[in-house]
């Protein structure tokens, strides 16, 4: 709990803040809370104090606080002794923050690929069970784009991960959806470490066909077919590593 007599004043790098937008401010606040290992109930200051420390406009700070409240990172307490406090976070919120810190914590793209491979089966099952007409239209367009871009290994990889991310977004399982898309974001942010162009071309025809068959099964609503293609996909990707 917050103890007014033991609070350590947290200061921020004003040079970063001057040029930041609300999104960058969000990242900076989260990073400070994490690095300083601030406990729930720790008082960061009033809105005025934070605004002055960051050198940002009131609207910018208000937007950053709004986002961090929605994420369960901050509490805002009114009245005397009030201000901006580190919130008590649920295990799921902490998991989400850990996912955001993959790079800082030393996770490799190879490790992320291994976890994505395991989750692919559940993503495929959910996609086939819950796809909508809009999902069907967008998946059909994306698989056609993947076909056209396939000769270009770099572009094909980008399209590949866009497709995987889109499939995961169909799932009603918020935990699965969030974990999977965060991992894909991390992998696609460093494609040079994912699969080299040479490796991507290995079994190229099989690799493309398994994606086509997976999407077609999802469009049909064929869960068994989608699951089989996810398992086939896992076998192909493991052969590359």
mmCIF file of C-alpha atoms in Angstrom:
data_model
loop_
_atom_site.group_PDB
_atom_site.id
_atom_site.type_symbol
_atom_site.label_atom_id
_atom_site.label_comp_id
_atom_site.label_asym_id
_atom_site.label_seq_id
_atom_site.Cartn_x
_atom_site.Cartn_y
_atom_site.Cartn_z
ATOM 1 C CA UNK A 1 0.000 0.000 0.000
ATOM 2 C CA UNK A 2 1.016 3.615 -0.516
ATOM 3 C CA UNK A 3 2.870 5.202 2.412
ATOM 4 C CA UNK A 4 3.316 8.971 2.103
ATOM 5 C CA UNK A 5 6.367 8.865 4.388
ATOM 6 C CA UNK A 6 8.298 6.349 2.268
ATOM 7 C CA UNK A 7 7.587 7.502 -1.289
ATOM 8 C CA UNK A 8 10.616 7.914 -3.501
ATOM 9 C CA UNK A 9 10.138 10.623 -6.085
ATOM 10 C CA UNK A 10 10.313 9.168 -9.590
ATOM 11 C CA UNK A 11 11.745 11.429 -12.255
ATOM 12 C CA UNK A 12 11.574 11.012 -16.006
ATOM 13 C CA UNK A 13 13.827 11.970 -18.871
ATOM 14 C CA UNK A 14 12.464 15.324 -19.945
ATOM 15 C CA UNK A 15 14.397 15.287 -23.217
ATOM 16 C CA UNK A 16 12.452 12.232 -24.339
ATOM 17 C CA UNK A 17 9.165 13.671 -23.191
ATOM 18 C CA UNK A 18 9.376 16.958 -25.055
ATOM 19 C CA UNK A 19 9.156 15.254 -28.436
ATOM 20 C CA UNK A 20 6.851 12.461 -27.428
ATOM 21 C CA UNK A 21 3.259 11.884 -28.370
ATOM 22 C CA UNK A 22 0.781 10.195 -26.065
ATOM 23 C CA UNK A 23 1.733 6.713 -27.282
ATOM 24 C CA UNK A 24 5.407 7.286 -26.522
ATOM 25 C CA UNK A 25 4.486 8.732 -23.165
ATOM 26 C CA UNK A 26 2.542 5.564 -22.385
ATOM 27 C CA UNK A 27 5.602 3.458 -23.186
ATOM 28 C CA UNK A 28 7.852 5.692 -21.098
ATOM 29 C CA UNK A 29 5.599 5.507 -18.046
ATOM 30 C CA UNK A 30 5.259 1.740 -18.329
ATOM 31 C CA UNK A 31 9.019 1.350 -18.725
ATOM 32 C CA UNK A 32 9.699 3.500 -15.662
ATOM 33 C CA UNK A 33 7.239 1.522 -13.540
ATOM 34 C CA UNK A 34 8.784 -1.757 -14.674
ATOM 35 C CA UNK A 35 12.446 -0.765 -14.345
ATOM 36 C CA UNK A 36 11.920 0.875 -10.965
ATOM 37 C CA UNK A 37 9.864 -2.121 -9.808
ATOM 38 C CA UNK A 38 7.254 0.227 -8.380
ATOM 39 C CA UNK A 39 4.748 -1.508 -6.135
ATOM 40 C CA UNK A 40 0.969 -1.155 -6.420
ATOM 41 C CA UNK A 41 -0.100 1.988 -4.604
ATOM 42 C CA UNK A 42 3.083 3.907 -5.377
ATOM 43 C CA UNK A 43 2.227 7.558 -5.984
ATOM 44 C CA UNK A 44 3.738 8.941 -9.193
ATOM 45 C CA UNK A 45 2.485 12.464 -8.589
ATOM 46 C CA UNK A 46 -0.358 14.745 -9.549
ATOM 47 C CA UNK A 47 -1.315 15.411 -13.149
ATOM 48 C CA UNK A 48 0.335 18.812 -12.916
ATOM 49 C CA UNK A 49 3.532 17.326 -11.513
ATOM 50 C CA UNK A 50 3.741 14.685 -14.233
ATOM 51 C CA UNK A 51 2.895 17.193 -16.941
ATOM 52 C CA UNK A 52 5.729 19.451 -15.785
ATOM 53 C CA UNK A 53 8.203 16.577 -15.486
ATOM 54 C CA UNK A 54 7.428 15.434 -19.016
ATOM 55 C CA UNK A 55 6.957 18.873 -20.489
ATOM 56 C CA UNK A 56 3.832 17.772 -22.350
ATOM 57 C CA UNK A 57 0.472 19.359 -22.983
ATOM 58 C CA UNK A 58 -2.388 18.509 -20.587
ATOM 59 C CA UNK A 59 -4.260 16.728 -23.395
ATOM 60 C CA UNK A 60 -1.253 14.509 -24.151
ATOM 61 C CA UNK A 61 -0.872 13.499 -20.524
ATOM 62 C CA UNK A 62 -4.623 12.922 -20.180
ATOM 63 C CA UNK A 63 -4.611 10.554 -23.170
ATOM 64 C CA UNK A 64 -1.637 8.610 -21.825
ATOM 65 C CA UNK A 65 -3.290 8.254 -18.428
ATOM 66 C CA UNK A 66 -6.539 7.156 -20.078
ATOM 67 C CA UNK A 67 -4.732 4.381 -21.980
ATOM 68 C CA UNK A 68 -2.826 3.227 -18.914
ATOM 69 C CA UNK A 69 -5.985 3.144 -16.813
ATOM 70 C CA UNK A 70 -7.642 0.947 -19.444
ATOM 71 C CA UNK A 71 -4.622 -1.359 -19.345
ATOM 72 C CA UNK A 72 -4.858 -1.578 -15.569
ATOM 73 C CA UNK A 73 -1.483 0.083 -15.048
ATOM 74 C CA UNK A 74 -2.544 3.303 -13.293
ATOM 75 C CA UNK A 75 -5.173 4.456 -10.814
ATOM 76 C CA UNK A 76 -6.346 8.053 -10.514
ATOM 77 C CA UNK A 77 -7.435 9.098 -7.034
ATOM 78 C CA UNK A 78 -9.184 12.438 -6.457
ATOM 79 C CA UNK A 79 -9.079 14.690 -3.396
ATOM 80 C CA UNK A 80 -6.378 15.512 -0.829
ATOM 81 C CA UNK A 81 -3.465 13.098 -1.087
ATOM 82 C CA UNK A 82 -4.750 11.968 -4.464
ATOM 83 C CA UNK A 83 -2.981 11.835 -7.780
ATOM 84 C CA UNK A 84 -1.678 9.166 -10.137
ATOM 85 C CA UNK A 85 -0.829 5.797 -8.569
ATOM 86 C CA UNK A 86 0.522 2.465 -9.752
ATOM 87 C CA UNK A 87 -2.466 0.125 -9.931
ATOM 88 C CA UNK A 88 -2.859 -3.354 -8.502
ATOM 89 C CA UNK A 89 -2.536 -5.576 -11.568
ATOM 90 C CA UNK A 90 -4.251 -8.873 -12.163
ATOM 91 C CA UNK A 91 -2.195 -11.853 -13.343
ATOM 92 C CA UNK A 92 -3.610 -11.404 -16.863
ATOM 93 C CA UNK A 93 -2.567 -7.760 -16.975
ATOM 94 C CA UNK A 94 0.924 -8.719 -15.828
ATOM 95 C CA UNK A 95 1.039 -11.375 -18.528
ATOM 96 C CA UNK A 96 0.163 -8.767 -21.126
ATOM 97 C CA UNK A 97 2.956 -6.527 -19.917
ATOM 98 C CA UNK A 98 5.408 -9.412 -19.967
ATOM 99 C CA UNK A 99 4.450 -10.052 -23.590
ATOM 100 C CA UNK A 100 5.216 -6.426 -24.408
ATOM 101 C CA UNK A 101 8.679 -6.818 -22.848
ATOM 102 C CA UNK A 102 9.760 -9.828 -24.913
ATOM 103 C CA UNK A 103 12.715 -8.067 -26.496
ATOM 104 C CA UNK A 104 13.883 -6.416 -23.307
ATOM 105 C CA UNK A 105 13.760 -9.762 -21.502
ATOM 106 C CA UNK A 106 15.923 -11.499 -24.110
ATOM 107 C CA UNK A 107 13.344 -13.642 -25.914
ATOM 108 C CA UNK A 108 14.639 -14.784 -29.295
ATOM 109 C CA UNK A 109 12.606 -14.953 -32.484
ATOM 110 C CA UNK A 110 13.343 -18.689 -32.543
ATOM 111 C CA UNK A 111 11.681 -19.100 -29.132
ATOM 112 C CA UNK A 112 8.657 -17.115 -30.304
ATOM 113 C CA UNK A 113 8.352 -19.231 -33.440
ATOM 114 C CA UNK A 114 8.306 -22.388 -31.317
ATOM 115 C CA UNK A 115 5.410 -21.070 -29.211
ATOM 116 C CA UNK A 116 3.489 -19.842 -32.265
ATOM 117 C CA UNK A 117 3.823 -23.320 -33.773
ATOM 118 C CA UNK A 118 2.127 -24.810 -30.714
ATOM 119 C CA UNK A 119 -0.669 -22.221 -30.704
ATOM 120 C CA UNK A 120 -1.378 -22.552 -34.447
ATOM 121 C CA UNK A 121 -3.644 -25.548 -33.883
ATOM 122 C CA UNK A 122 -5.995 -23.680 -31.523
ATOM 123 C CA UNK A 123 -5.965 -20.607 -33.756
ATOM 124 C CA UNK A 124 -6.972 -22.721 -36.751
ATOM 125 C CA UNK A 125 -9.767 -24.454 -34.837
ATOM 126 C CA UNK A 126 -11.197 -21.159 -33.586
ATOM 127 C CA UNK A 127 -10.901 -19.498 -36.989
ATOM 128 C CA UNK A 128 -12.856 -22.288 -38.684
ATOM 129 C CA UNK A 129 -15.516 -22.271 -35.969
ATOM 130 C CA UNK A 130 -16.056 -18.515 -35.688
ATOM 131 C CA UNK A 131 -15.225 -16.921 -39.055
ATOM 132 C CA UNK A 132 -17.727 -14.369 -40.338
ATOM 133 C CA UNK A 133 -18.539 -13.290 -43.870
ATOM 134 C CA UNK A 134 -16.164 -10.355 -43.456
ATOM 135 C CA UNK A 135 -13.434 -12.721 -42.254
ATOM 136 C CA UNK A 136 -14.024 -14.957 -45.270
ATOM 137 C CA UNK A 137 -13.743 -12.060 -47.719
ATOM 138 C CA UNK A 138 -10.574 -10.707 -46.114
ATOM 139 C CA UNK A 139 -8.909 -14.125 -45.840
ATOM 140 C CA UNK A 140 -9.648 -14.870 -49.498
ATOM 141 C CA UNK A 141 -8.061 -11.566 -50.475
ATOM 142 C CA UNK A 142 -5.034 -12.164 -48.248
ATOM 143 C CA UNK A 143 -4.340 -15.660 -49.535
ATOM 144 C CA UNK A 144 -4.499 -14.363 -53.092
ATOM 145 C CA UNK A 145 -2.024 -11.642 -52.166
ATOM 146 C CA UNK A 146 0.215 -14.297 -50.636
ATOM 147 C CA UNK A 147 0.081 -16.305 -53.876
ATOM 148 C CA UNK A 148 1.086 -13.274 -55.949
ATOM 149 C CA UNK A 149 3.912 -12.266 -53.630
ATOM 150 C CA UNK A 150 5.320 -15.775 -53.134
ATOM 151 C CA UNK A 151 8.247 -15.431 -55.593
ATOM 152 C CA UNK A 152 9.561 -12.541 -53.458
ATOM 153 C CA UNK A 153 10.699 -14.229 -50.234
ATOM 154 C CA UNK A 154 10.813 -11.021 -48.176
ATOM 155 C CA UNK A 155 7.364 -9.842 -49.248
ATOM 156 C CA UNK A 156 5.954 -13.363 -48.894
ATOM 157 C CA UNK A 157 7.138 -13.510 -45.272
ATOM 158 C CA UNK A 158 5.394 -10.233 -44.497
ATOM 159 C CA UNK A 159 2.193 -11.452 -46.132
ATOM 160 C CA UNK A 160 2.528 -14.773 -44.319
ATOM 161 C CA UNK A 161 2.629 -13.149 -40.883
ATOM 162 C CA UNK A 162 -0.183 -10.760 -41.779
ATOM 163 C CA UNK A 163 -2.279 -13.810 -42.623
ATOM 164 C CA UNK A 164 -1.404 -15.586 -39.382
ATOM 165 C CA UNK A 165 -2.258 -12.458 -37.387
ATOM 166 C CA UNK A 166 -5.602 -12.112 -39.205
ATOM 167 C CA UNK A 167 -6.536 -15.727 -38.471
ATOM 168 C CA UNK A 168 -5.809 -15.239 -34.771
ATOM 169 C CA UNK A 169 -7.992 -12.131 -34.611
ATOM 170 C CA UNK A 170 -11.033 -14.311 -35.369
ATOM 171 C CA UNK A 171 -10.680 -16.228 -32.109
ATOM 172 C CA UNK A 172 -13.102 -15.273 -29.310
ATOM 173 C CA UNK A 173 -10.468 -16.462 -26.817
ATOM 174 C CA UNK A 174 -8.943 -13.151 -25.764
ATOM 175 C CA UNK A 175 -5.928 -14.790 -24.108
ATOM 176 C CA UNK A 176 -5.096 -16.893 -27.164
ATOM 177 C CA UNK A 177 -5.709 -13.948 -29.486
ATOM 178 C CA UNK A 178 -3.536 -11.573 -27.482
ATOM 179 C CA UNK A 179 -0.635 -13.960 -26.920
ATOM 180 C CA UNK A 180 -0.566 -15.073 -30.533
ATOM 181 C CA UNK A 181 -0.758 -11.619 -32.092
ATOM 182 C CA UNK A 182 1.887 -10.234 -29.716
ATOM 183 C CA UNK A 183 4.234 -13.060 -30.670
ATOM 184 C CA UNK A 184 3.556 -12.520 -34.376
ATOM 185 C CA UNK A 185 4.182 -8.785 -33.967
ATOM 186 C CA UNK A 186 7.523 -9.574 -32.353
ATOM 187 C CA UNK A 187 8.511 -12.068 -35.054
ATOM 188 C CA UNK A 188 7.413 -9.897 -37.976
ATOM 189 C CA UNK A 189 9.295 -6.965 -36.475
ATOM 190 C CA UNK A 190 12.543 -8.870 -37.051
ATOM 191 C CA UNK A 191 12.003 -10.951 -40.157
ATOM 192 C CA UNK A 192 15.745 -11.184 -40.766
ATOM 193 C CA UNK A 193 15.957 -13.427 -37.679
ATOM 194 C CA UNK A 194 12.836 -15.477 -38.433
ATOM 195 C CA UNK A 195 13.494 -17.499 -41.579
ATOM 196 C CA UNK A 196 16.172 -16.543 -44.089
ATOM 197 C CA UNK A 197 15.159 -16.098 -47.711
ATOM 198 C CA UNK A 198 17.036 -19.293 -48.584
ATOM 199 C CA UNK A 199 15.267 -21.311 -45.898
ATOM 200 C CA UNK A 200 11.919 -19.774 -46.809
ATOM 201 C CA UNK A 201 12.297 -21.120 -50.350
ATOM 202 C CA UNK A 202 12.907 -24.686 -49.091
ATOM 203 C CA UNK A 203 9.826 -26.741 -49.859
ATOM 204 C CA UNK A 204 8.386 -23.545 -51.296
ATOM 205 C CA UNK A 205 5.461 -25.167 -53.128
ATOM 206 C CA UNK A 206 4.468 -27.200 -50.052
ATOM 207 C CA UNK A 207 4.743 -24.151 -47.825
ATOM 208 C CA UNK A 208 2.444 -22.092 -50.028
ATOM 209 C CA UNK A 209 -0.037 -24.923 -50.496
ATOM 210 C CA UNK A 210 -0.427 -25.560 -46.773
ATOM 211 C CA UNK A 211 -1.400 -21.912 -46.280
ATOM 212 C CA UNK A 212 -3.873 -22.109 -49.154
ATOM 213 C CA UNK A 213 -5.387 -25.323 -47.777
ATOM 214 C CA UNK A 214 -5.574 -23.874 -44.269
ATOM 215 C CA UNK A 215 -7.431 -20.772 -45.411
ATOM 216 C CA UNK A 216 -9.789 -22.812 -47.593
ATOM 217 C CA UNK A 217 -10.621 -25.057 -44.625
ATOM 218 C CA UNK A 218 -11.290 -22.011 -42.445
ATOM 219 C CA UNK A 219 -13.521 -20.480 -45.127
ATOM 220 C CA UNK A 220 -15.494 -23.745 -45.340
ATOM 221 C CA UNK A 221 -15.791 -23.892 -41.568
ATOM 222 C CA UNK A 222 -13.983 -27.233 -41.623
ATOM 223 C CA UNK A 223 -12.362 -27.491 -38.192
ATOM 224 C CA UNK A 224 -10.797 -30.907 -38.791
ATOM 225 C CA UNK A 225 -9.310 -29.752 -42.069
ATOM 226 C CA UNK A 226 -8.005 -26.535 -40.526
ATOM 227 C CA UNK A 227 -6.473 -28.436 -37.621
ATOM 228 C CA UNK A 228 -4.810 -30.901 -39.995
ATOM 229 C CA UNK A 229 -3.297 -28.047 -42.001
ATOM 230 C CA UNK A 230 -2.042 -26.357 -38.821
ATOM 231 C CA UNK A 231 -0.282 -29.585 -37.862
ATOM 232 C CA UNK A 232 1.104 -29.907 -41.384
ATOM 233 C CA UNK A 233 2.324 -26.319 -41.183
ATOM 234 C CA UNK A 234 4.050 -27.098 -37.877
ATOM 235 C CA UNK A 235 5.928 -29.955 -39.490
ATOM 236 C CA UNK A 236 7.152 -27.756 -42.330
ATOM 237 C CA UNK A 237 8.322 -24.945 -40.068
ATOM 238 C CA UNK A 238 10.119 -27.324 -37.717
ATOM 239 C CA UNK A 239 12.013 -28.716 -40.666
ATOM 240 C CA UNK A 240 13.486 -25.229 -41.146
ATOM 241 C CA UNK A 241 14.874 -24.919 -37.631
#
